[in-house]
Coordinates of C-alpha atoms in Angstrom, one line a residue:
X58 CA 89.0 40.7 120.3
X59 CA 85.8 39.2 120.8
X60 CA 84.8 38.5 124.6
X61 CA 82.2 35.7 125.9
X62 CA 81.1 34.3 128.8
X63 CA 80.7 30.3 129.5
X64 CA 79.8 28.1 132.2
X65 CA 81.7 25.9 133.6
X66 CA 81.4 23.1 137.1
X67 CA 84.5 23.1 139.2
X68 CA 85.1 19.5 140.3
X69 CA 86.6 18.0 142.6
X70 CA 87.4 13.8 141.0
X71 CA 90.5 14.0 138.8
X72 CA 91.8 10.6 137.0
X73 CA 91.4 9.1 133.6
X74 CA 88.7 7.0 134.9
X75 CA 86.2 10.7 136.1
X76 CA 87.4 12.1 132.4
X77 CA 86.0 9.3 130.8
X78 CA 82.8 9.1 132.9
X79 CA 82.0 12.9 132.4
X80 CA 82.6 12.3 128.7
X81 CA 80.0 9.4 128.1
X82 CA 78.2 11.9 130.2
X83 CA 78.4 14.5 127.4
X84 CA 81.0 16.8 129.3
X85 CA 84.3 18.1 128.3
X86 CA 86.9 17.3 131.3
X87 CA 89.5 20.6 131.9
X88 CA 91.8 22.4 133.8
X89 CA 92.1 26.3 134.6
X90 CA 95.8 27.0 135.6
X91 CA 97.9 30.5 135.6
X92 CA 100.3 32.2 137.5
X93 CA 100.1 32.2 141.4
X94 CA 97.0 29.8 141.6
X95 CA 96.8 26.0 141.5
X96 CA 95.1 24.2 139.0
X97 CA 91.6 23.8 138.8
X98 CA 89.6 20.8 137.6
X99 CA 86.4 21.5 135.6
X100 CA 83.9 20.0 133.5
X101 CA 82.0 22.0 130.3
X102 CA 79.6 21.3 128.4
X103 CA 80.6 21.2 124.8
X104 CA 77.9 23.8 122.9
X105 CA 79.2 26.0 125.3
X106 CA 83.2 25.4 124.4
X107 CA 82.2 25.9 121.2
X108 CA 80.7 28.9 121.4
X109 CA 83.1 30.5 123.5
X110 CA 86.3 29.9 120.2
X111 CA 83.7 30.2 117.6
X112 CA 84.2 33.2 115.2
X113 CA 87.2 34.4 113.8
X114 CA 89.8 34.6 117.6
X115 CA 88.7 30.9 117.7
X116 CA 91.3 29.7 120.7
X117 CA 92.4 33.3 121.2
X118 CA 88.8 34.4 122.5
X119 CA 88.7 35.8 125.6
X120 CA 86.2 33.7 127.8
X121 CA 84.9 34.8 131.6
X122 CA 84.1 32.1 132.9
X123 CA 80.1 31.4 135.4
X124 CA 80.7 29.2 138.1
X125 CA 80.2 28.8 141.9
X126 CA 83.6 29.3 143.8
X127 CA 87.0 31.6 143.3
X128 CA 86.9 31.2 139.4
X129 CA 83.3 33.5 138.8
X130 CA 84.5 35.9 136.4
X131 CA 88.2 35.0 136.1
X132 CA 89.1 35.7 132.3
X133 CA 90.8 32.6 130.3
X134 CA 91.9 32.0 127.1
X135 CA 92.1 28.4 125.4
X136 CA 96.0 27.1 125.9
X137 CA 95.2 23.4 124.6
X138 CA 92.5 21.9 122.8
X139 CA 92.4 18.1 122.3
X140 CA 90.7 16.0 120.0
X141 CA 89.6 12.5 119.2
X142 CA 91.6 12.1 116.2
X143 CA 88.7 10.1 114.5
X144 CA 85.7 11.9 115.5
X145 CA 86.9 15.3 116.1
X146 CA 85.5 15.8 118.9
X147 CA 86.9 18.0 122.1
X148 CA 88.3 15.4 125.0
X149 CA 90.1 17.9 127.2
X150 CA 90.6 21.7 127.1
X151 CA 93.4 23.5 129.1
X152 CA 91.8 27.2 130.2
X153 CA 95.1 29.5 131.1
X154 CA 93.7 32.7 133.5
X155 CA 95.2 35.5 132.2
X156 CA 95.7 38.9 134.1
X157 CA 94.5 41.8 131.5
X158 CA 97.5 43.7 132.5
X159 CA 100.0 41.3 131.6
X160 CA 101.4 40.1 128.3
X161 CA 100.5 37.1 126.8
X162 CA 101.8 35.0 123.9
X163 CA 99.5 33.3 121.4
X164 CA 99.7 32.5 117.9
X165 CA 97.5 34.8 115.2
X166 CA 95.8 33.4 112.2
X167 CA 97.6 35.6 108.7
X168 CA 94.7 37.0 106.4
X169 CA 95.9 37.4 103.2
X170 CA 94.4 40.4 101.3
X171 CA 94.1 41.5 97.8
X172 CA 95.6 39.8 94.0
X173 CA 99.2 40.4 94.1
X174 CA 100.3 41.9 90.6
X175 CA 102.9 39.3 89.9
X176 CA 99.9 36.6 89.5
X177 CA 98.2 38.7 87.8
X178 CA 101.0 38.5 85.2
X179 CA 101.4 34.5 85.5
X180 CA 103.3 34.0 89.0
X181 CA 102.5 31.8 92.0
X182 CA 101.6 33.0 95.3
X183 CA 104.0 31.0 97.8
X184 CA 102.4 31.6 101.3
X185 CA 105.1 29.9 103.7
X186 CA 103.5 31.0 107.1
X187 CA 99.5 31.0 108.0
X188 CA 100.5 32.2 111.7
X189 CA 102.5 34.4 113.8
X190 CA 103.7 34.2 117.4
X191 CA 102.9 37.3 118.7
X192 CA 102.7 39.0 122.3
X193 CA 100.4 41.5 123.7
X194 CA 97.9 42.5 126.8
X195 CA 94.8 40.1 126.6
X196 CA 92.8 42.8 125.5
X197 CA 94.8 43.7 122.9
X198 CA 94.9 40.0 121.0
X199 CA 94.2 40.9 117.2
X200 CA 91.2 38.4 115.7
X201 CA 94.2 38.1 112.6
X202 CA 97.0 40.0 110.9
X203 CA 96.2 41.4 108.0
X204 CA 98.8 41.2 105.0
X205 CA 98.2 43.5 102.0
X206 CA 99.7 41.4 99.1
X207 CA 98.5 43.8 95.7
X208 CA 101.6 45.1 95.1
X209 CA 103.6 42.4 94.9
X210 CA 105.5 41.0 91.8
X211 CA 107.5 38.1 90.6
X212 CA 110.0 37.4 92.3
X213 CA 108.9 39.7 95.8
X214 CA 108.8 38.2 99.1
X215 CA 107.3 40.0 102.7
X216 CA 108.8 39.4 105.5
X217 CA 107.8 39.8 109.2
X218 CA 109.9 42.9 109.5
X219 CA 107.4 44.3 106.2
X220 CA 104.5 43.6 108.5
X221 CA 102.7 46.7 110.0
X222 CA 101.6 45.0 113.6
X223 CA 98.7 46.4 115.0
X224 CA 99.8 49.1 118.2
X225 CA 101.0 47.1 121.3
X226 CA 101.2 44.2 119.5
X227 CA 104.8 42.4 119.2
X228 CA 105.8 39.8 117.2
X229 CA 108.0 37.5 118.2
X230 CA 109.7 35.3 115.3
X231 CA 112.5 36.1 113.4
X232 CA 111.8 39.5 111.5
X233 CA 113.5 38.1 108.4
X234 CA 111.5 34.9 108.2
X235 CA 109.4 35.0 104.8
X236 CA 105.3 35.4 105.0
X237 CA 104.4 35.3 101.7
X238 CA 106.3 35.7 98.1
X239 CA 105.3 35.3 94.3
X240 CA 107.1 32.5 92.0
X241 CA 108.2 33.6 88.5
X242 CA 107.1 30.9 85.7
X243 CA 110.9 29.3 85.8
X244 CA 110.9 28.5 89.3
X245 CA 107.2 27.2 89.2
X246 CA 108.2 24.6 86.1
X247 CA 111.9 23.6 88.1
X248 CA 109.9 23.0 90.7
X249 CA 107.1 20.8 89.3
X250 CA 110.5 18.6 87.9

């Protein structure tokens, strides 16, 4: 899991009237919350946000935080991200502090991997989940999970109980819940009716 650093101004204005101010001001308003602390307003500046879930972890990045005060060098990962539905841009970030020897729950991205053989003989690949729900130790946060679909015919499905998770790493949805499956050439034309 990658790790990086970003700085961040602990302040001490809270109210939709400051989080709009430090925003025409080019800032990102947040909070840093976690077990057995109180929240803590900050402000960040946005290249640096985007940096710290850039890459493959995005969100799940593990970010130790530079400022003056108690939070130097705790270690947060992303909980919320939200976004001006038109623009796209960041407009408030929720840091959790997390405690490298406690788990944590966060949702991993699904890299599929491979041709399965049942397309190559005319099938569909049906993909019904991208993410899972998994929990581990901070440090051990996988970037994805990687699913190996080449052997896989018409008329196959994986399942979260076929997945093989990487050690310490837990998943917690149903284990019978479908990842990814291949469609035969009958289901693919009842379906397009």
């Amino acid at each position: 899991m990658q790790q990086t650093q970003m700085t961040v101004e602990i302040r001490t204005s809270t109210g939709k009237g400051i989080s709009r101010k430090l925003r025409a001001a080019g800032r990102i308003p947040g909070v840093v919350y976690g077990r057995g602390m109180e929240p803590v307003a900050v402000s960040i500046e946005p290249k640096a946000l985007a940096a710290a879930v850039a890459g493959e972890g995005g969100m799940n990045n593990l970010i130790t935080l530079q400022c003056n005060g108690d939070l130097n060098q705790a270690v947060v990962i992303v909980a919320d991200l939200q976004r001006d539905p038109l623009k796209g841009t960041a407009e408030h970030v929720d840091l959790h502090r997390v405690n490298m020897s406690e788990k944590v729950r966060v949702n991993v991205p699904i890299l599929l991997k491979g041709t399965a053989a049942g397309v190559k003989e005319g099938g569909l690949l049906d993909v019904d989940t991208h993410t899972l729900h998994v929990e581990c130790l901070p440090g051990q946060i996988p970037e994805h999970i990687e699913v190996d679909v080449t052997n896989l015919k018409i008329g196959q499905t994986l399942h979260v109980q076929d997945l093989v998770l990487p050690a310490g790493v837990k998943c917690l949805g149903n284990a019978t819940n479908p990842i990814v499956g291949v469609l035969g050439k009958a289901k693919e034309e009842a379906a397009a009716e």
